[in-house]
mmCIF file of C-alpha atoms in Angstrom:
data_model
loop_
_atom_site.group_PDB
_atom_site.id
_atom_site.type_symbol
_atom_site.label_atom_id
_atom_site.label_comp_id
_atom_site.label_asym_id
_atom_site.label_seq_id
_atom_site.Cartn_x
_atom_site.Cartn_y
_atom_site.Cartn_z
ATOM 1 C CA UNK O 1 40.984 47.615 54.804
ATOM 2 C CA UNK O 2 39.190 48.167 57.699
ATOM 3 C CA UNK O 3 35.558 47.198 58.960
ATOM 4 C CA UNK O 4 33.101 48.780 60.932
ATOM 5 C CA UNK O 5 33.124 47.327 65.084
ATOM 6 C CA UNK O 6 29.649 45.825 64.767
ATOM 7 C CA UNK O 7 30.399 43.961 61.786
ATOM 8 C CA UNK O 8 33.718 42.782 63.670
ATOM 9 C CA UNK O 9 31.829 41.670 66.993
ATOM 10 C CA UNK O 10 28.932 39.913 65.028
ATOM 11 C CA UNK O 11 31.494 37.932 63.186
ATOM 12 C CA UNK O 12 33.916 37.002 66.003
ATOM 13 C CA UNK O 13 30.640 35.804 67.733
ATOM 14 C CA UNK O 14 30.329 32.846 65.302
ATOM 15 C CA UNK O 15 33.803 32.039 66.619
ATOM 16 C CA UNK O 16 32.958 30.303 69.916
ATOM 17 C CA UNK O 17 30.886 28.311 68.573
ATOM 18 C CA UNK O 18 33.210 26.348 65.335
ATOM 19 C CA UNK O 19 36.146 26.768 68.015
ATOM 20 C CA UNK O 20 33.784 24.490 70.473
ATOM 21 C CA UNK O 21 32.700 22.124 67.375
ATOM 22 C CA UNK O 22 36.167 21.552 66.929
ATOM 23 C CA UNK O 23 37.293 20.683 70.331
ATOM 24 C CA UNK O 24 34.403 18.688 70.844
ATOM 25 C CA UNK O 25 35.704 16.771 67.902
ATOM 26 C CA UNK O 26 38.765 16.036 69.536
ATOM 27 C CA UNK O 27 36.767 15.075 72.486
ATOM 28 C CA UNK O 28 34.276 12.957 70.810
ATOM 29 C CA UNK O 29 37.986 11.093 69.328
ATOM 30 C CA UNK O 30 38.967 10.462 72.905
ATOM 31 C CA UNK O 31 41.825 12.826 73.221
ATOM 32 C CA UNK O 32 43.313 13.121 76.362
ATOM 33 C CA UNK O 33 42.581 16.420 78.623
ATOM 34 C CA UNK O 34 45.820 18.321 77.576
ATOM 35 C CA UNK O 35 46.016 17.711 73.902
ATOM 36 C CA UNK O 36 42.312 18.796 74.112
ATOM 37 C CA UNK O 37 43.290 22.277 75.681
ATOM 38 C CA UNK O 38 46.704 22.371 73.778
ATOM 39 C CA UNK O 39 44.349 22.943 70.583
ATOM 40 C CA UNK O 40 41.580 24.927 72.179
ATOM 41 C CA UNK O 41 44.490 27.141 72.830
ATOM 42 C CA UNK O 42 46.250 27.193 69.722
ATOM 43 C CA UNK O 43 42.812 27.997 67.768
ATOM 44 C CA UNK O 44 42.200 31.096 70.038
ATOM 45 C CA UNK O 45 45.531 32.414 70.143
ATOM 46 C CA UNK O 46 46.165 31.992 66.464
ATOM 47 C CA UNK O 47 42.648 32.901 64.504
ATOM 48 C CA UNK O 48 40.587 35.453 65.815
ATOM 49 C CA UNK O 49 43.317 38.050 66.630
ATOM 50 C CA UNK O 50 43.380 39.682 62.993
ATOM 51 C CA UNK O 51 42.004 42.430 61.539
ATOM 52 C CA UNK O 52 39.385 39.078 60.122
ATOM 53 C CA UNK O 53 38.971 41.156 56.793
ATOM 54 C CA UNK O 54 39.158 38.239 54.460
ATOM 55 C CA UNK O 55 36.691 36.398 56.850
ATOM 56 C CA UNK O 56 34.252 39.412 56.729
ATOM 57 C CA UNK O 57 34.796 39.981 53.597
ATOM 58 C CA UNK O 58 33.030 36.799 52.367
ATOM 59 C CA UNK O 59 29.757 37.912 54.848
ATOM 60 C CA UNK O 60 29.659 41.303 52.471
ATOM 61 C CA UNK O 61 29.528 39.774 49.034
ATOM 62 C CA UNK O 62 27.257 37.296 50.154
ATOM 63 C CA UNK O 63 25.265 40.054 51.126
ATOM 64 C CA UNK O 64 25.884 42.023 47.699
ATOM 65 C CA UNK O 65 25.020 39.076 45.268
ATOM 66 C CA UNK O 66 21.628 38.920 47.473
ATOM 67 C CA UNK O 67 21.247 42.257 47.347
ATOM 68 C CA UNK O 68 19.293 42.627 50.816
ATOM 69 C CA UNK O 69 19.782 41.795 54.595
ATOM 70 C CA UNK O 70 21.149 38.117 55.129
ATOM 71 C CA UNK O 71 18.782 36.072 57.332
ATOM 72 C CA UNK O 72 20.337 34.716 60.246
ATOM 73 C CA UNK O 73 21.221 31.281 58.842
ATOM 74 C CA UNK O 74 22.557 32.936 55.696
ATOM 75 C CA UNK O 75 24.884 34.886 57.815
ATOM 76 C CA UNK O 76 26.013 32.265 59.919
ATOM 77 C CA UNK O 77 27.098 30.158 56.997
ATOM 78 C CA UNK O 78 28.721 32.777 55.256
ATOM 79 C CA UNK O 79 30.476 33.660 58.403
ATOM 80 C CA UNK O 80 31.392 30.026 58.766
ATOM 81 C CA UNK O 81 33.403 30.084 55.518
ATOM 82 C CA UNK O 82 34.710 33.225 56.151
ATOM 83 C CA UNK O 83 36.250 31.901 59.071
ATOM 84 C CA UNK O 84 37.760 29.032 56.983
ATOM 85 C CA UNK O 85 39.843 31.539 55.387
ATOM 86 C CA UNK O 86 40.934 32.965 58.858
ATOM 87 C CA UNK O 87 41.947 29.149 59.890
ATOM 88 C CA UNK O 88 44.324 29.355 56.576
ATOM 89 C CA UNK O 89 45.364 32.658 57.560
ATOM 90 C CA UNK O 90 46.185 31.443 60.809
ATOM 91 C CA UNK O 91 47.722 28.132 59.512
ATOM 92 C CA UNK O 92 50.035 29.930 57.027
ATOM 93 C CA UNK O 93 51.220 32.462 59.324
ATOM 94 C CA UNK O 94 52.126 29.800 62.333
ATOM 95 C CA UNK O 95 54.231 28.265 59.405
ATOM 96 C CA UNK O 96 55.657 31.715 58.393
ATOM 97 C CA UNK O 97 56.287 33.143 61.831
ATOM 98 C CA UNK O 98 59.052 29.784 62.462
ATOM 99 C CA UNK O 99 60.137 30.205 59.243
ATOM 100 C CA UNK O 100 61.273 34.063 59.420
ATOM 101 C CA UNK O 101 62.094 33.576 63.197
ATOM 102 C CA UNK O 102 59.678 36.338 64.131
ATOM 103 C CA UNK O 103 58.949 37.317 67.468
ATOM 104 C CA UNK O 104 55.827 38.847 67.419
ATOM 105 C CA UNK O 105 52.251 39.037 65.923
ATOM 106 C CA UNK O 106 49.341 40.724 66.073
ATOM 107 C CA UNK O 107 50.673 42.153 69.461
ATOM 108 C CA UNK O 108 51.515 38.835 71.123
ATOM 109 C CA UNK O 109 54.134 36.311 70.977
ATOM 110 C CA UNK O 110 54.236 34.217 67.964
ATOM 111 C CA UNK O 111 53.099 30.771 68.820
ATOM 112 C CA UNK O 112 56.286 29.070 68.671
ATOM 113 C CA UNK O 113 57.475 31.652 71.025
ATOM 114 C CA UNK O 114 54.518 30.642 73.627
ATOM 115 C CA UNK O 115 56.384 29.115 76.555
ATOM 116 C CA UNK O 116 56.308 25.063 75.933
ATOM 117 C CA UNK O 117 55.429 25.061 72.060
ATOM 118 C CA UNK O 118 58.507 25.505 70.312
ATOM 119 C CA UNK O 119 58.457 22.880 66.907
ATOM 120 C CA UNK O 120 55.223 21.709 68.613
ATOM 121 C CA UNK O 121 53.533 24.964 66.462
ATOM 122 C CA UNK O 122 54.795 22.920 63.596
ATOM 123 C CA UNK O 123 52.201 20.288 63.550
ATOM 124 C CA UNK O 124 49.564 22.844 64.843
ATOM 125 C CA UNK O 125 49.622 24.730 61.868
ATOM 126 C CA UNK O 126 49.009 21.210 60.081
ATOM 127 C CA UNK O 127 45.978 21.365 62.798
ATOM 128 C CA UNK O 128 44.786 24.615 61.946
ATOM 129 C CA UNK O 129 44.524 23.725 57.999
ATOM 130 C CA UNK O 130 42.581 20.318 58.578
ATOM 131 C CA UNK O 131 39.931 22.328 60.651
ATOM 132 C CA UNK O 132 39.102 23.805 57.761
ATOM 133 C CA UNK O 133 38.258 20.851 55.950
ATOM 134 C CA UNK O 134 36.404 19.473 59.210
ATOM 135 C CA UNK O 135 33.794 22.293 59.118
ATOM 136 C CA UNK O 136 33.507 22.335 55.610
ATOM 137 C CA UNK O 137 32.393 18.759 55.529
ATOM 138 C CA UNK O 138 30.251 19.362 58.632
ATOM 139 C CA UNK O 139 28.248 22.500 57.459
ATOM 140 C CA UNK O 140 28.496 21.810 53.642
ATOM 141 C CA UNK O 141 28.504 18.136 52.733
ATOM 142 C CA UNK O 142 25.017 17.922 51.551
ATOM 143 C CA UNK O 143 25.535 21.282 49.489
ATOM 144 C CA UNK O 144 26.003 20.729 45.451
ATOM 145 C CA UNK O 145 28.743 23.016 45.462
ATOM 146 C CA UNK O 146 31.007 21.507 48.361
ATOM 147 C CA UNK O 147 33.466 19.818 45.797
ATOM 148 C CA UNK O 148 34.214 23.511 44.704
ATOM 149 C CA UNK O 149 34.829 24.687 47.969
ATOM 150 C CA UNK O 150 37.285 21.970 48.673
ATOM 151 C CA UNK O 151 38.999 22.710 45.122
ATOM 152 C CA UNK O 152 38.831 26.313 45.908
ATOM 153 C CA UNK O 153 40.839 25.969 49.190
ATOM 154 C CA UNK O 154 43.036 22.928 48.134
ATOM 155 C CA UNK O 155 43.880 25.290 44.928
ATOM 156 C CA UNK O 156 44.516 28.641 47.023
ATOM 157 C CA UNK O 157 46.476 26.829 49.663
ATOM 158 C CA UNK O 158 49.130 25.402 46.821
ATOM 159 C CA UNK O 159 49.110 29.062 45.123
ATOM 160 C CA UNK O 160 49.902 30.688 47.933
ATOM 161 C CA UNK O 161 52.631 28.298 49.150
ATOM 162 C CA UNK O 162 54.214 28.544 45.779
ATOM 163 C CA UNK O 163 54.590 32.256 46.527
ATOM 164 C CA UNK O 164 55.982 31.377 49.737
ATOM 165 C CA UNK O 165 58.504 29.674 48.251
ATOM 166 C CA UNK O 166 59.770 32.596 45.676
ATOM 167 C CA UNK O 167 59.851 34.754 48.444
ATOM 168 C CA UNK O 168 61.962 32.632 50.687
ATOM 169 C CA UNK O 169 64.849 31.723 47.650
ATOM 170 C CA UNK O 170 64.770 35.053 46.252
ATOM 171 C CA UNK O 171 65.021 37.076 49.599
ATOM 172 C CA UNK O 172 66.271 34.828 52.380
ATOM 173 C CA UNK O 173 67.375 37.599 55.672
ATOM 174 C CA UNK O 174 70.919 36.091 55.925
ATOM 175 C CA UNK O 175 71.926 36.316 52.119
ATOM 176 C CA UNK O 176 71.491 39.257 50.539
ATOM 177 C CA UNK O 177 71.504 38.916 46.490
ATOM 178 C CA UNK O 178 69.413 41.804 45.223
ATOM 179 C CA UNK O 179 70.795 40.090 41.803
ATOM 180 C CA UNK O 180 67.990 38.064 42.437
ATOM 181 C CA UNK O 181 65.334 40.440 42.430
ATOM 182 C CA UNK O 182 63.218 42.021 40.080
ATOM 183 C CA UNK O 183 59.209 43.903 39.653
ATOM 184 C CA UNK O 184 58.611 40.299 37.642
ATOM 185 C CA UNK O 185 59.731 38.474 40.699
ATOM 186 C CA UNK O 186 57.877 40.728 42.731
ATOM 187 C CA UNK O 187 55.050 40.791 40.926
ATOM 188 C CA UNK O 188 54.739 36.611 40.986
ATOM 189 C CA UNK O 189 55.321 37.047 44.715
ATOM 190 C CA UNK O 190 52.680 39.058 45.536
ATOM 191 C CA UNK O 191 49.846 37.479 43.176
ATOM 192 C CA UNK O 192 50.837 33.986 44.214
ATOM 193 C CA UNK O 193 51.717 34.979 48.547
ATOM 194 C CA UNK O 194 48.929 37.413 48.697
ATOM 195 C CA UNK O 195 46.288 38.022 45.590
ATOM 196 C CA UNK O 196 44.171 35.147 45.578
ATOM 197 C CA UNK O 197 44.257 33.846 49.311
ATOM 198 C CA UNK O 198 43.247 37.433 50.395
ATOM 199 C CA UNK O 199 40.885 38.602 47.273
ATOM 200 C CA UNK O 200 40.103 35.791 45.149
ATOM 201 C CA UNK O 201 39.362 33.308 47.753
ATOM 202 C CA UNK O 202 36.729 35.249 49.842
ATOM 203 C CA UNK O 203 35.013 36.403 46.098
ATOM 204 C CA UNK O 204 34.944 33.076 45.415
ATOM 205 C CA UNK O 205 33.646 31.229 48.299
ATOM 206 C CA UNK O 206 30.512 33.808 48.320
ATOM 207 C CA UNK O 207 29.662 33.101 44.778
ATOM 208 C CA UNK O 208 29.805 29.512 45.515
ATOM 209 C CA UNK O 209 27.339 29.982 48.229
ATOM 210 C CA UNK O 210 25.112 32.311 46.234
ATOM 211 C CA UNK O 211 24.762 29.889 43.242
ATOM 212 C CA UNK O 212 27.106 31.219 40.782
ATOM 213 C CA UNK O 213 27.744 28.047 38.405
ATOM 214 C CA UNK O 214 29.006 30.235 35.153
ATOM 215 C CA UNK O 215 32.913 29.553 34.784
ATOM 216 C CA UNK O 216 33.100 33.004 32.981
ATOM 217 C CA UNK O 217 31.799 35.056 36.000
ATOM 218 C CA UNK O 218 34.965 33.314 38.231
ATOM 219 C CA UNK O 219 37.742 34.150 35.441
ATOM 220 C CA UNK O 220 36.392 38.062 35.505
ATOM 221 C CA UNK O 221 36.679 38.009 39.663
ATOM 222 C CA UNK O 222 39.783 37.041 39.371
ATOM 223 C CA UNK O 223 41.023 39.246 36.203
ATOM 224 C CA UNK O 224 39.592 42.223 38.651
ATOM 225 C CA UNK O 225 40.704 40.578 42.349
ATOM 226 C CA UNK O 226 44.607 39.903 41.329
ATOM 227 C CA UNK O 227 45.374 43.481 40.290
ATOM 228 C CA UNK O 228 43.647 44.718 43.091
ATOM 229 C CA UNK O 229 45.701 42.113 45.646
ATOM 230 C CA UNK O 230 48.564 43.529 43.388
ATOM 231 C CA UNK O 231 47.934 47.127 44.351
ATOM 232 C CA UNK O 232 47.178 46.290 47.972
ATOM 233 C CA UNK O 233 50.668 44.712 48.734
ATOM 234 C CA UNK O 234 52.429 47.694 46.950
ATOM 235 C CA UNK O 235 50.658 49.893 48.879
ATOM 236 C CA UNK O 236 51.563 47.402 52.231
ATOM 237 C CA UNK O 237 55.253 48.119 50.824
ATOM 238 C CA UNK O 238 55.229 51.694 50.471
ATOM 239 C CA UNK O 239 53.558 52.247 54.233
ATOM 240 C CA UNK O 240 56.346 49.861 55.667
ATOM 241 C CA UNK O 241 58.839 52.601 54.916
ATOM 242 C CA UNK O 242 56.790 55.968 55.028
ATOM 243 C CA UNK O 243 53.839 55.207 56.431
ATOM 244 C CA UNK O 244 53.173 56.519 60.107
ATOM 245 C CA UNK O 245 53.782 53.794 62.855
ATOM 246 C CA UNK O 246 51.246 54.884 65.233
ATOM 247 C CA UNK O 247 48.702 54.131 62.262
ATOM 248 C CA UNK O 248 50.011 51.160 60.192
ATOM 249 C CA UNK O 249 50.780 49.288 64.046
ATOM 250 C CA UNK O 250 54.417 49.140 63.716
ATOM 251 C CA UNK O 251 57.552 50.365 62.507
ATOM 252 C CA UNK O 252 58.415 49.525 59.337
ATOM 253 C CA UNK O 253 61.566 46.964 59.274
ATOM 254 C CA UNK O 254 60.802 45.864 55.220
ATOM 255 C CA UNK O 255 64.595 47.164 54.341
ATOM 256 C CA UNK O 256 66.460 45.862 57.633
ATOM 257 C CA UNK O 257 64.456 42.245 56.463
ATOM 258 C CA UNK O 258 65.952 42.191 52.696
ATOM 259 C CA UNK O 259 62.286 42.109 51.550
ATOM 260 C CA UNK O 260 61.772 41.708 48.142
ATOM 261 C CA UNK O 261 59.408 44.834 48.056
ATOM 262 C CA UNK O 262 57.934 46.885 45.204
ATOM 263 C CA UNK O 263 59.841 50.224 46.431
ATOM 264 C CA UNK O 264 63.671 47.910 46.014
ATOM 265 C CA UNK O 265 62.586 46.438 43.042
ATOM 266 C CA UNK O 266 61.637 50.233 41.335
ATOM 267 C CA UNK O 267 64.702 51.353 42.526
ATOM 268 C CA UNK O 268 67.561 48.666 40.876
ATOM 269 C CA UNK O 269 65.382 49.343 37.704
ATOM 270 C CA UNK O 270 66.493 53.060 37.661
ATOM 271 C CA UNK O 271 69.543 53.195 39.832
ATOM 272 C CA UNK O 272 72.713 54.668 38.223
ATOM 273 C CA UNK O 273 75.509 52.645 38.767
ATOM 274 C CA UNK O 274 76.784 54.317 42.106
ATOM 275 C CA UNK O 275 73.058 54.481 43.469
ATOM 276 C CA UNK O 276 73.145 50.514 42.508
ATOM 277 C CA UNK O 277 76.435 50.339 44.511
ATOM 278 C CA UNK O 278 74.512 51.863 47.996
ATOM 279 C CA UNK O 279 71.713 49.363 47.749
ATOM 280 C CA UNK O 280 74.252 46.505 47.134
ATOM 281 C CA UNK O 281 76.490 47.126 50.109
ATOM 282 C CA UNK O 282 72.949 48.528 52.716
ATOM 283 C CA UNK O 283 69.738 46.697 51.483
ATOM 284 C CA UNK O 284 69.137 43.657 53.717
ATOM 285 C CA UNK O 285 71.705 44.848 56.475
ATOM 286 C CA UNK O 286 70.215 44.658 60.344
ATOM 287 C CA UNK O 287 71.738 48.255 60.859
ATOM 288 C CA UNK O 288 70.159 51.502 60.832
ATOM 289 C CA UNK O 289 72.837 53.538 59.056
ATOM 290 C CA UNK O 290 72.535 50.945 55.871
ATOM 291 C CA UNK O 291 68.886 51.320 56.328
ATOM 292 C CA UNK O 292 69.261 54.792 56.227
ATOM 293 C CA UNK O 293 71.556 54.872 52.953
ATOM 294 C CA UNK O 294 68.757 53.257 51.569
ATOM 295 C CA UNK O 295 65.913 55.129 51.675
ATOM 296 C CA UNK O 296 68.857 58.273 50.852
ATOM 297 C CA UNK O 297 68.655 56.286 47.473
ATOM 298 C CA UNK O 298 65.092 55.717 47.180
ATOM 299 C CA UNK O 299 64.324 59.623 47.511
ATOM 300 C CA UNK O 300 67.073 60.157 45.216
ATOM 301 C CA UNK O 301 64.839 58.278 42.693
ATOM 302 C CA UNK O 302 61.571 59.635 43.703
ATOM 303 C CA UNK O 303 60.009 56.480 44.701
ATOM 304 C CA UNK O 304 57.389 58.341 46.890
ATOM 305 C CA UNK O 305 56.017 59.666 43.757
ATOM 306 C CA UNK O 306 56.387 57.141 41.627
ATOM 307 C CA UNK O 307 54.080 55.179 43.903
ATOM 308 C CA UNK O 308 51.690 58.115 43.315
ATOM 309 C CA UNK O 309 51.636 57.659 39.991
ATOM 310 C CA UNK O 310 51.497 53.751 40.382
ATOM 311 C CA UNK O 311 48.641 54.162 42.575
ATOM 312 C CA UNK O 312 46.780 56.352 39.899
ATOM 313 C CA UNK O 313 47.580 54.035 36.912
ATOM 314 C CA UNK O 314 46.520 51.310 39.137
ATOM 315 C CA UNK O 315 43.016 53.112 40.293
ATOM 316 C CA UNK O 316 42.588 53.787 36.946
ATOM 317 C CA UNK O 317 43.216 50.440 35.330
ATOM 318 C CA UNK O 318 41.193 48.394 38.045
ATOM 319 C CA UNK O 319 38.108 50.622 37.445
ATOM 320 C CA UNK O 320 38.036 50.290 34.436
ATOM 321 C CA UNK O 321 37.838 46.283 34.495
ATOM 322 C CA UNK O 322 35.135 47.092 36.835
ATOM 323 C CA UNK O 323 33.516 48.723 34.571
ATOM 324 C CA UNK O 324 33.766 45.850 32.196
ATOM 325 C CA UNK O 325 30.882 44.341 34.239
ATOM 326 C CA UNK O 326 27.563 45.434 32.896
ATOM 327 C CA UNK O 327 25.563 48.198 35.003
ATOM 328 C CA UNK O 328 22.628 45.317 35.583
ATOM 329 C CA UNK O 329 25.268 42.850 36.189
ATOM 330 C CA UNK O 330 26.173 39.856 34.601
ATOM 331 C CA UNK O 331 25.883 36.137 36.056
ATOM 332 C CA UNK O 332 26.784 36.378 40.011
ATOM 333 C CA UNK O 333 28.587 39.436 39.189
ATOM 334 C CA UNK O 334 27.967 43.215 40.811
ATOM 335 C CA UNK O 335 30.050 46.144 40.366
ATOM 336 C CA UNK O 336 29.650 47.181 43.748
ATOM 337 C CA UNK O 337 31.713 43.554 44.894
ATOM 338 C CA UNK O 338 34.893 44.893 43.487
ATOM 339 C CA UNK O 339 33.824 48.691 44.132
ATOM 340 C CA UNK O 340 33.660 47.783 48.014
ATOM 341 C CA UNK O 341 36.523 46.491 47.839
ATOM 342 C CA UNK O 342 38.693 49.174 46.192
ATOM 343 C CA UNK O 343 36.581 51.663 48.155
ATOM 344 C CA UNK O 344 38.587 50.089 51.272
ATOM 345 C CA UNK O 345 42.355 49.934 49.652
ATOM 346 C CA UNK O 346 42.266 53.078 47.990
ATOM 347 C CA UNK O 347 44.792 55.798 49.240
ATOM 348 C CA UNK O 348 44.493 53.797 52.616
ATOM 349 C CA UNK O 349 46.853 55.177 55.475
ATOM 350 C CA UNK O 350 47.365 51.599 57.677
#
């Protein structure tokens, strides 16, 4: 998904500011000097680096329930709890960087790899997560809705951890078991890891803010929001191995990783015995022969368009529970929330 550079620059400048509210809360607690900069550097190197669309994303449907210009205050406090959502971003991926022993992100070191931090970026990513709850009680105590928010985060945070953890016993790099895998698997994966921290959560945070009290409105966001998290990652799987690396940012290493991926899971589904027998003895394998056997088998099977056709079913299917939604709208819900969003995933490139 990608966002225009104004819209990125207006939103990373409400950064400086909750980044300084947050030191000076660590200040105010009479930290010493270093564990004060020790955080003021963990925030900057670990949040605003992104590509911030879940964080933006809550500014625009703010913006859409309104249906005109935000004032200033109404941006800033949309911004603020889109930036919530780039603290859990940030806190989950700290976490997730140690665990797959990654070495970089978002074209820098991962944080444990930052000279000095080590298993110190273990309880910083427990720092990054409580900021959250920090500004939420700072900027939206006295609001009627704040117990949602907290539920809403507290609720997201579990989901997606539970995700985590298929991922990890299902497809662990140094034990390859593709035995273990299946497009049920997958699909739990990617709804629970992905789908509602990355398109529920922002939906759901802006209709908070905008009012939206009806319980019905919420279970047709998310009805519309999972399939369309769904159809995001299985794009995100597909690109690993044939999208261009100059545009998706780097080279696709999805088969060298044993990721449990939507193009391996296709393929075991359909694979004649001897095809089976390839993906067995390559899939998973930190060698670029066996990663090249493999994708020998996956355009054996036609999984380049077989994702056209998923992509079409899924275009298809997700407009259509768009257009579930009344033209004039039904309580704190617009079309155009889950258009814009499928406007920016479909047939994307990177």
């Amino acid at each position: 998904m990608s966002i225009t550079a104004s819209a990125r620059e207006r939103f990373l400048g409400v950064w400086g500011p909750l980044r300084d509210e947050l030191v000076a809360y660590l200040e105010g607690e009479k930290m010493p000097a270093d564990a004060v900069s020790w955080f003021k550097q963990s925030l900057d190197h670990n949040t605003p680096g992104g590509k911030l669309n879940r964080g933006i994303s809550v500014v625009d449907t703010v913006q859409i329930l309104k249906g005109s210009e935000l004032t200033d205050d109404e941006y800033k406090r949309a911004a603020i709890l889109g930036w919530c959502i780039e603290l859990l971003q940030a806190y989950f991926l700290v976490a997730d960087d140690m665990m797959d022993q990654s070495i970089t992100r978002r074209g820098q070191p991962c944080w444990y790899k930052v000279e000095n931090v080590g298993n110190i970026a273990i309880n910083d990513s427990f720092m990054l997560e409580a900021a959250i709850y920090y500004l939420l009680k700072k900027h939206f105590r006295q609001e009627k809705y704040y117990v949602d928010l907290l539920e809403i985060f507290h609720e997201t945070t579990f989901q997606t951890e539970m995700g985590q953890l298929i991922d990890l016993i299902t497809a662990p790099e140094d034990s390859v078991d593709l035995s273990k895998f299946s497009l049920d698997k997958h699909h739990l994966i990617v709804v629970y890891k992905t789908a509602f921290y990355s398109f529920y959560l922002p939906v759901a945070l802006a209709m908070q803010m905008s009012g939206v009290t009806n319980e019905a409105s919420y279970k047709k966001a998310l009805d519309i929001l999972l399939p369309l998290g769904e159809y995001f990652q299985v794009q995100d799987d597909y690109l690993d191995c044939y999208g261009k690396p100059e545009q998706i940012g780097k080279i696709g290493t999805d088969i060298l990783d044993n990721k449990c991926g939507w193009l391996i899971n296709t393929a075991i589904g359909i694979a004649t015995p001897e095809q089976r027998k390839v993906l067995d003895e390559n899939y998973g394998q930190k060698d670029a022969k066996c990663e090249a056997a493999v994708k020998a088998v996956f355009l054996e099977l036609e999984l380049p368009a077989r994702f056209e056709q998923y992509e079409a079913d899924s275009y298809k299917r997700i407009n259509a529970l768009i257009e579930s939604i009344p033209e004039q709208g039904e309580e704190g819900l617009k079309r155009e929330v889950f258009q814009s969003f499928l406007a920016k995933v479909y047939k994307r490139q990177k």
